[in-house]
Coordinates of C-alpha atoms in Angstrom, one line a residue:
M1 CA -26.3 11.8 28.0
W2 CA -26.4 9.0 24.8
T3 CA -27.7 10.6 22.6
N4 CA -25.0 13.0 22.1
N5 CA -21.8 11.6 20.4
P6 CA -19.8 12.8 17.1
I7 CA -22.4 10.7 14.3
T8 CA -25.0 12.3 16.2
S9 CA -23.6 15.8 15.9
R10 CA -22.1 15.1 12.4
F11 CA -25.9 14.3 10.8
H12 CA -27.8 16.0 13.5
L13 CA -29.7 13.1 14.6
K14 CA -32.1 13.0 17.5
W15 CA -30.8 9.3 18.0
P16 CA -27.5 7.3 17.3
I17 CA -30.0 4.6 15.7
I18 CA -29.3 3.4 12.1
Q19 CA -31.4 1.4 9.9
A20 CA -29.4 -1.4 8.3
P21 CA -28.9 -0.9 4.6
M22 CA -31.0 -4.2 3.0
A23 CA -30.3 -4.8 -0.6
G24 CA -33.4 -6.3 -2.3
G25 CA -36.3 -4.5 -1.8
A26 CA -37.1 -4.1 1.9
T27 CA -35.7 -0.5 2.2
T28 CA -38.6 1.3 0.2
P29 CA -37.9 5.1 0.7
A30 CA -41.0 5.6 3.6
L31 CA -39.1 2.6 5.4
V32 CA -35.8 5.4 5.1
A33 CA -37.6 8.1 5.6
A34 CA -39.6 7.5 7.6
V35 CA -36.3 6.7 10.4
S36 CA -34.3 9.7 9.4
E37 CA -37.8 11.8 10.1
A38 CA -38.5 10.2 13.6
G39 CA -34.5 10.7 14.3
G40 CA -32.6 8.4 13.6
L41 CA -30.5 7.7 10.0
G42 CA -32.8 5.5 7.4
T43 CA -30.4 3.7 4.8
L44 CA -31.2 2.9 1.1
G45 CA -30.6 -0.9 0.0
A46 CA -29.5 -0.2 -3.2
A47 CA -26.7 -2.9 -4.5
Y48 CA -29.5 -4.6 -6.5
M49 CA -30.9 -1.5 -8.3
S50 CA -30.0 -0.3 -11.5
P51 CA -28.7 3.0 -11.5
E52 CA -32.4 4.5 -12.7
Q53 CA -33.7 3.0 -10.1
I54 CA -31.6 4.5 -7.8
R55 CA -31.8 8.3 -8.9
E56 CA -36.1 7.3 -8.4
A57 CA -35.6 6.1 -5.2
I58 CA -33.6 9.1 -3.9
K59 CA -35.8 11.3 -5.4
S60 CA -38.6 9.6 -3.5
I61 CA -37.1 9.8 -0.3
R62 CA -36.5 13.6 -0.9
A63 CA -39.5 13.8 -1.4
L64 CA -40.9 12.7 2.2
T65 CA -38.1 14.4 4.5
D66 CA -35.2 16.8 4.2
K67 CA -33.2 14.8 7.1
P68 CA -29.9 13.5 5.8
F69 CA -30.2 9.1 4.5
G70 CA -27.5 7.0 3.1
V71 CA -27.3 5.0 0.4
N72 CA -25.4 1.7 0.3
L73 CA -23.5 -0.5 -2.4
F74 CA -21.7 -4.0 -2.5
I75 CA -18.2 -3.2 -3.8
P76 CA -17.8 -5.6 -7.0
E77 CA -15.6 -8.7 -6.7
D78 CA -13.8 -10.6 -9.6
F79 CA -16.2 -13.8 -10.4
Y80 CA -16.2 -16.3 -13.3
A81 CA -19.5 -16.3 -15.3
D82 CA -19.1 -19.3 -16.7
Q83 CA -18.1 -21.6 -13.8
P84 CA -19.2 -25.3 -14.1
I85 CA -22.4 -26.3 -12.8
A86 CA -22.1 -29.3 -10.9
E87 CA -24.8 -31.6 -11.6
G88 CA -26.1 -32.3 -8.6
V89 CA -26.4 -28.3 -7.5
A90 CA -28.1 -28.1 -11.0
Q91 CA -30.7 -30.9 -10.6
A92 CA -31.0 -29.8 -6.6
M93 CA -32.7 -26.1 -8.3
N94 CA -34.2 -27.9 -11.4
D95 CA -36.3 -29.7 -8.5
A96 CA -36.9 -26.9 -7.1
R97 CA -38.3 -25.3 -10.3
D98 CA -39.9 -28.6 -11.3
R99 CA -42.2 -27.7 -8.1
L100 CA -42.7 -24.0 -8.9
G101 CA -43.6 -25.4 -12.7
I102 CA -40.9 -22.8 -13.9
P103 CA -38.3 -24.0 -16.7
H104 CA -34.9 -25.4 -16.1
N105 CA -31.5 -24.0 -16.3
P106 CA -32.6 -20.3 -17.3
Q107 CA -29.8 -18.5 -19.2
V108 CA -28.4 -15.8 -17.8
T109 CA -27.9 -13.0 -19.4
Q110 CA -26.5 -10.2 -16.2
F111 CA -24.6 -11.1 -12.9
T112 CA -24.8 -7.9 -11.6
E113 CA -25.4 -3.9 -12.2
S114 CA -22.7 -1.9 -13.3
F115 CA -21.3 -0.2 -10.0
A116 CA -19.5 2.3 -11.9
E117 CA -22.8 3.4 -12.7
Q118 CA -24.6 3.1 -10.0
M119 CA -21.9 5.1 -8.1
A120 CA -22.3 7.6 -10.8
V121 CA -26.2 8.5 -9.7
V122 CA -24.7 8.3 -5.7
L123 CA -22.0 11.1 -6.7
E124 CA -24.3 13.1 -8.6
E125 CA -27.3 13.1 -6.4
V126 CA -25.5 13.5 -3.0
P127 CA -27.3 11.5 -0.1
A128 CA -25.6 12.6 3.3
V129 CA -23.5 9.3 3.9
F130 CA -22.1 6.4 0.9
S131 CA -21.9 2.9 2.7
F132 CA -21.1 0.3 1.2
T133 CA -19.8 -3.8 1.9
F134 CA -17.5 -6.7 0.5
G135 CA -14.5 -4.6 -0.1
I136 CA -12.3 -1.2 -0.1
L137 CA -13.5 1.4 -2.4
D138 CA -11.7 2.5 -5.1
H139 CA -9.4 5.7 -4.0
R140 CA -10.7 7.9 -6.7
L141 CA -13.9 6.8 -5.9
M142 CA -13.4 8.2 -1.8
A143 CA -11.8 11.3 -2.8
E144 CA -14.7 12.3 -5.0
L145 CA -17.0 11.4 -2.2
K146 CA -15.1 13.2 0.4
Q147 CA -15.1 16.2 -2.0
R148 CA -19.0 16.0 -2.2
G149 CA -19.3 16.2 1.7
I150 CA -20.3 12.8 1.7
T151 CA -19.8 10.4 4.5
V152 CA -18.1 7.0 4.0
I153 CA -18.7 4.1 6.3
G154 CA -17.1 0.6 5.6
T155 CA -18.3 -2.6 6.7
A156 CA -16.0 -4.6 9.0
T157 CA -16.2 -8.1 10.3
T158 CA -12.7 -8.6 11.9
V159 CA -10.4 -6.2 13.2
R160 CA -8.2 -6.2 10.3
E161 CA -11.2 -5.2 8.4
A162 CA -11.6 -2.6 10.2
I163 CA -8.0 -1.4 10.3
A164 CA -7.9 -2.1 6.5
L165 CA -10.7 0.4 6.1
E166 CA -10.0 3.2 8.3
A167 CA -6.3 3.2 6.2
S168 CA -8.5 3.7 3.0
G169 CA -10.2 7.3 4.3
V170 CA -13.7 5.5 5.4
D171 CA -14.9 7.8 8.2
M172 CA -16.9 5.3 9.9
I173 CA -16.9 2.0 10.3
S174 CA -19.9 -0.5 11.1
A175 CA -18.8 -3.5 12.7
Q176 CA -21.1 -6.6 11.5
G177 CA -21.2 -9.1 14.1
S178 CA -22.0 -12.5 13.3
E179 CA -25.4 -12.3 14.7
A180 CA -26.6 -10.1 11.8
G181 CA -29.1 -10.8 9.5
G182 CA -28.2 -11.3 5.3
H183 CA -24.6 -11.0 3.7
R184 CA -22.1 -11.0 5.4
G185 CA -19.8 -8.1 4.9
S186 CA -16.5 -9.9 4.7
F187 CA -13.4 -9.1 2.2
L188 CA -10.5 -10.4 3.2
P189 CA -10.3 -14.1 2.1
D190 CA -6.9 -15.3 4.1
S191 CA -9.0 -14.3 7.1
P192 CA -9.5 -18.0 9.5
S193 CA -12.9 -16.7 10.6
N194 CA -15.1 -13.8 10.1
M195 CA -17.7 -15.3 12.7
I196 CA -16.8 -12.7 15.4
G197 CA -19.6 -12.1 17.9
T198 CA -20.7 -8.4 18.1
M199 CA -19.7 -8.6 22.0
A200 CA -16.6 -9.2 21.1
L201 CA -16.0 -7.6 18.1
V202 CA -17.4 -4.1 18.7
P203 CA -15.0 -3.3 21.6
Q204 CA -11.5 -5.2 19.7
I205 CA -12.1 -2.6 16.9
V206 CA -12.6 0.8 18.8
D207 CA -9.7 -0.3 20.8
R208 CA -7.9 -0.4 17.1
V209 CA -8.9 2.7 15.2
K210 CA -9.6 6.4 16.1
I211 CA -12.5 6.7 14.0
P212 CA -16.5 6.4 14.5
V213 CA -17.5 2.6 15.1
I214 CA -20.7 1.8 14.4
A215 CA -22.2 -2.0 16.1
A216 CA -24.2 -4.1 13.8
G217 CA -25.9 -7.6 14.9
G218 CA -28.4 -9.0 16.6
I219 CA -29.4 -5.5 17.8
M220 CA -33.1 -5.4 18.0
D221 CA -34.4 -3.4 21.5
G222 CA -32.6 -1.0 23.6
R223 CA -30.8 -3.2 25.7
G224 CA -29.2 -4.5 22.5
I225 CA -28.5 -0.3 21.6
A226 CA -27.5 0.4 25.3
A227 CA -25.1 -2.2 25.9
A228 CA -23.5 -1.1 22.1
L229 CA -22.8 2.3 23.0
A230 CA -21.5 0.8 26.8
L231 CA -18.8 -0.9 24.6
G232 CA -17.7 2.1 22.9
A233 CA -19.9 2.0 19.3
Q234 CA -21.3 5.3 19.1
A235 CA -24.3 4.4 17.1
A236 CA -26.1 1.0 16.9
Q237 CA -27.5 -0.3 13.1
L238 CA -30.3 -2.4 13.1
G239 CA -31.8 -4.7 10.6
T240 CA -33.7 -7.3 11.5
A241 CA -35.8 -4.9 13.2
F242 CA -37.0 -2.9 10.7
L243 CA -38.1 -5.6 8.2
T244 CA -41.4 -6.1 9.5
C245 CA -42.1 -2.8 10.5
K246 CA -44.9 -1.9 8.0
E247 CA -43.2 1.1 5.7
S248 CA -40.9 -2.5 4.8
G249 CA -40.6 -3.8 1.2
A250 CA -40.0 -6.8 2.7
H251 CA -42.4 -9.7 1.4
A252 CA -45.4 -10.7 3.7
L253 CA -44.3 -14.0 4.0
H254 CA -40.9 -12.8 4.9
K255 CA -42.4 -10.5 7.9
K256 CA -44.9 -13.6 9.0
A257 CA -41.8 -15.8 9.2
I258 CA -39.6 -13.5 11.2
L259 CA -42.5 -12.4 13.5
E260 CA -42.8 -16.9 14.0
T261 CA -39.5 -18.0 13.6
R262 CA -37.4 -19.0 17.1
E263 CA -33.6 -18.6 17.2
E264 CA -33.1 -22.3 16.5
S265 CA -34.2 -22.2 12.9
I266 CA -32.2 -18.7 12.0
V267 CA -28.5 -20.3 10.2
M268 CA -26.1 -20.0 7.5
T269 CA -26.4 -20.8 4.0
R270 CA -25.1 -20.3 1.2
A271 CA -27.2 -22.1 -0.9
F272 CA -29.1 -18.6 -2.1
S273 CA -26.2 -16.1 -3.4
G274 CA -23.0 -18.7 -3.1
K275 CA -22.0 -15.8 -0.5
W276 CA -22.3 -17.0 3.3
A277 CA -25.5 -15.2 4.5
R278 CA -27.9 -15.7 7.8
G279 CA -31.4 -16.5 7.3
I280 CA -34.8 -18.2 8.4
Q281 CA -34.1 -21.9 7.6
N282 CA -36.6 -23.8 4.5
E283 CA -36.4 -27.0 2.2
F284 CA -34.1 -24.8 -0.2
M285 CA -31.5 -23.9 2.1
T286 CA -31.8 -27.7 3.6
T287 CA -31.6 -29.3 0.1
L288 CA -28.6 -27.6 -0.9
A289 CA -26.4 -27.6 2.2
P290 CA -24.7 -30.8 1.8
L291 CA -24.2 -29.8 -2.1
D292 CA -22.3 -26.7 0.0
H293 CA -19.2 -27.1 -1.7
E294 CA -20.2 -27.6 -5.0
L295 CA -21.9 -24.3 -4.8
P296 CA -21.2 -21.5 -7.4
T297 CA -19.3 -18.8 -5.6
Y298 CA -21.5 -15.0 -5.7
P299 CA -22.9 -13.5 -8.0
V300 CA -23.1 -16.1 -10.1
Q301 CA -25.1 -18.3 -7.5
N302 CA -27.1 -15.6 -6.6
A303 CA -27.9 -14.8 -10.1
L304 CA -29.4 -18.6 -11.0
T305 CA -31.4 -18.5 -8.3
K306 CA -33.3 -15.7 -9.2
D307 CA -36.2 -16.7 -11.1
I308 CA -36.9 -19.6 -8.1
R309 CA -36.9 -16.4 -5.6
A310 CA -39.2 -14.5 -8.0
A311 CA -41.1 -17.2 -8.6
A312 CA -41.5 -18.1 -5.0
G313 CA -42.5 -14.8 -4.1
K314 CA -44.9 -15.0 -6.7
Q315 CA -46.9 -18.1 -5.7
Q316 CA -46.7 -17.7 -1.7
Q317 CA -43.9 -20.8 -1.6
R318 CA -42.1 -19.8 1.7
A319 CA -39.6 -23.0 0.9
Y320 CA -38.2 -21.6 -1.6
M321 CA -37.7 -17.8 -0.5
S322 CA -34.2 -16.5 0.8
M323 CA -35.8 -14.9 3.7
W324 CA -33.0 -13.0 5.8
A325 CA -33.0 -12.3 9.0
G326 CA -30.8 -11.6 11.9
Q327 CA -30.6 -14.0 15.0
A328 CA -32.5 -12.4 17.3
A329 CA -35.4 -11.8 15.2
P330 CA -37.8 -13.3 17.7
L331 CA -37.8 -10.2 19.6
S332 CA -39.4 -8.6 15.8
Q333 CA -42.5 -6.2 15.9
E334 CA -45.2 -5.8 13.5
I335 CA -45.5 -1.9 14.2
S336 CA -44.1 1.2 11.9
A337 CA -40.8 3.0 11.8
S338 CA -41.8 5.9 13.8
E339 CA -43.1 3.6 16.6
L340 CA -39.8 1.2 16.7
I341 CA -37.6 4.6 16.5
E342 CA -39.8 5.8 19.4
K343 CA -39.7 2.5 21.5
L344 CA -36.0 1.6 21.1
A345 CA -35.4 5.5 22.1
A346 CA -37.4 5.4 25.1
E347 CA -36.4 1.7 26.3
T348 CA -32.4 2.8 25.7
T349 CA -32.8 6.0 27.9
R350 CA -34.4 4.2 30.6
I351 CA -31.8 1.6 30.7
C352 CA -28.8 4.0 30.2
S353 CA -30.8 6.3 32.9
N354 CA -30.8 3.0 36.0
L355 CA -27.2 2.7 34.6
G356 CA -26.4 6.1 35.3
Q357 CA -25.2 6.9 32.2

């Protein structure tokens, strides 16, 4: 049966379905708990949360469920806080601020949360799973996680990244295809291209590593889950599908945009964060596209646009919001997380039965 494999056995899951760790507030404790309660694996996207917020979120999840769940963080990257801002880029961002009625060139005092302090909370709270994106985890931290019995999952967008992650000691690999919404999880800078589709990426990684592989990117329904399993993955990770669930913390305009979008309107951009990410095209992305080669790198650009994104959300201005979404977003539904899991499971069961699996 499609529900019986090392991943479901390890976490005592009913279904090999994982809710993607989307940072930025979408993965509320209610969403994470609902997914886990329904038989999948919920994940808290905690990269932008302070250590105190992470601890409180974990406590809230545990108050709602006793089932396993995960916590995800971003591996910190080297960056220059004082990198110069090109005149055209600064002008474009200040034009957006003018339209939103907020001050020009706000002073940035913090570019990221303290990864060390975030990890300290993870090690103290001991969730069932710790997953990470954008790099390789320090060997010392890997050992500490293993000592506490925490399963570790790394994100790969190429076969070379998957091989590097396996060598580092991760227990599982999330193979992120180019269809995935939000930021690319790439971390090997010498890769000529990381835009490999899920259908092509998953079987190649499966053939090159000995640990379980999780398929991610463009999976929205039972058809996608069945395809992922047929390619050799032992679980499917869905993100955009959960953004429009009732428990999701995504902005109401973001949810509405996902439900109304077309596949042709979902594009890659560096406008909001300085790192490639897939989302629904809007005016801010279009305006900064010609200036892409001049944009500050992540996380500097992410910090520089924080005031724009926050003001846009408060003022209901979709033109300046970062509305991340995967390539198959038009398949989204407005239902509860438990209803979505139930529907995904029924669809996958039917398809696998028809295929004789």
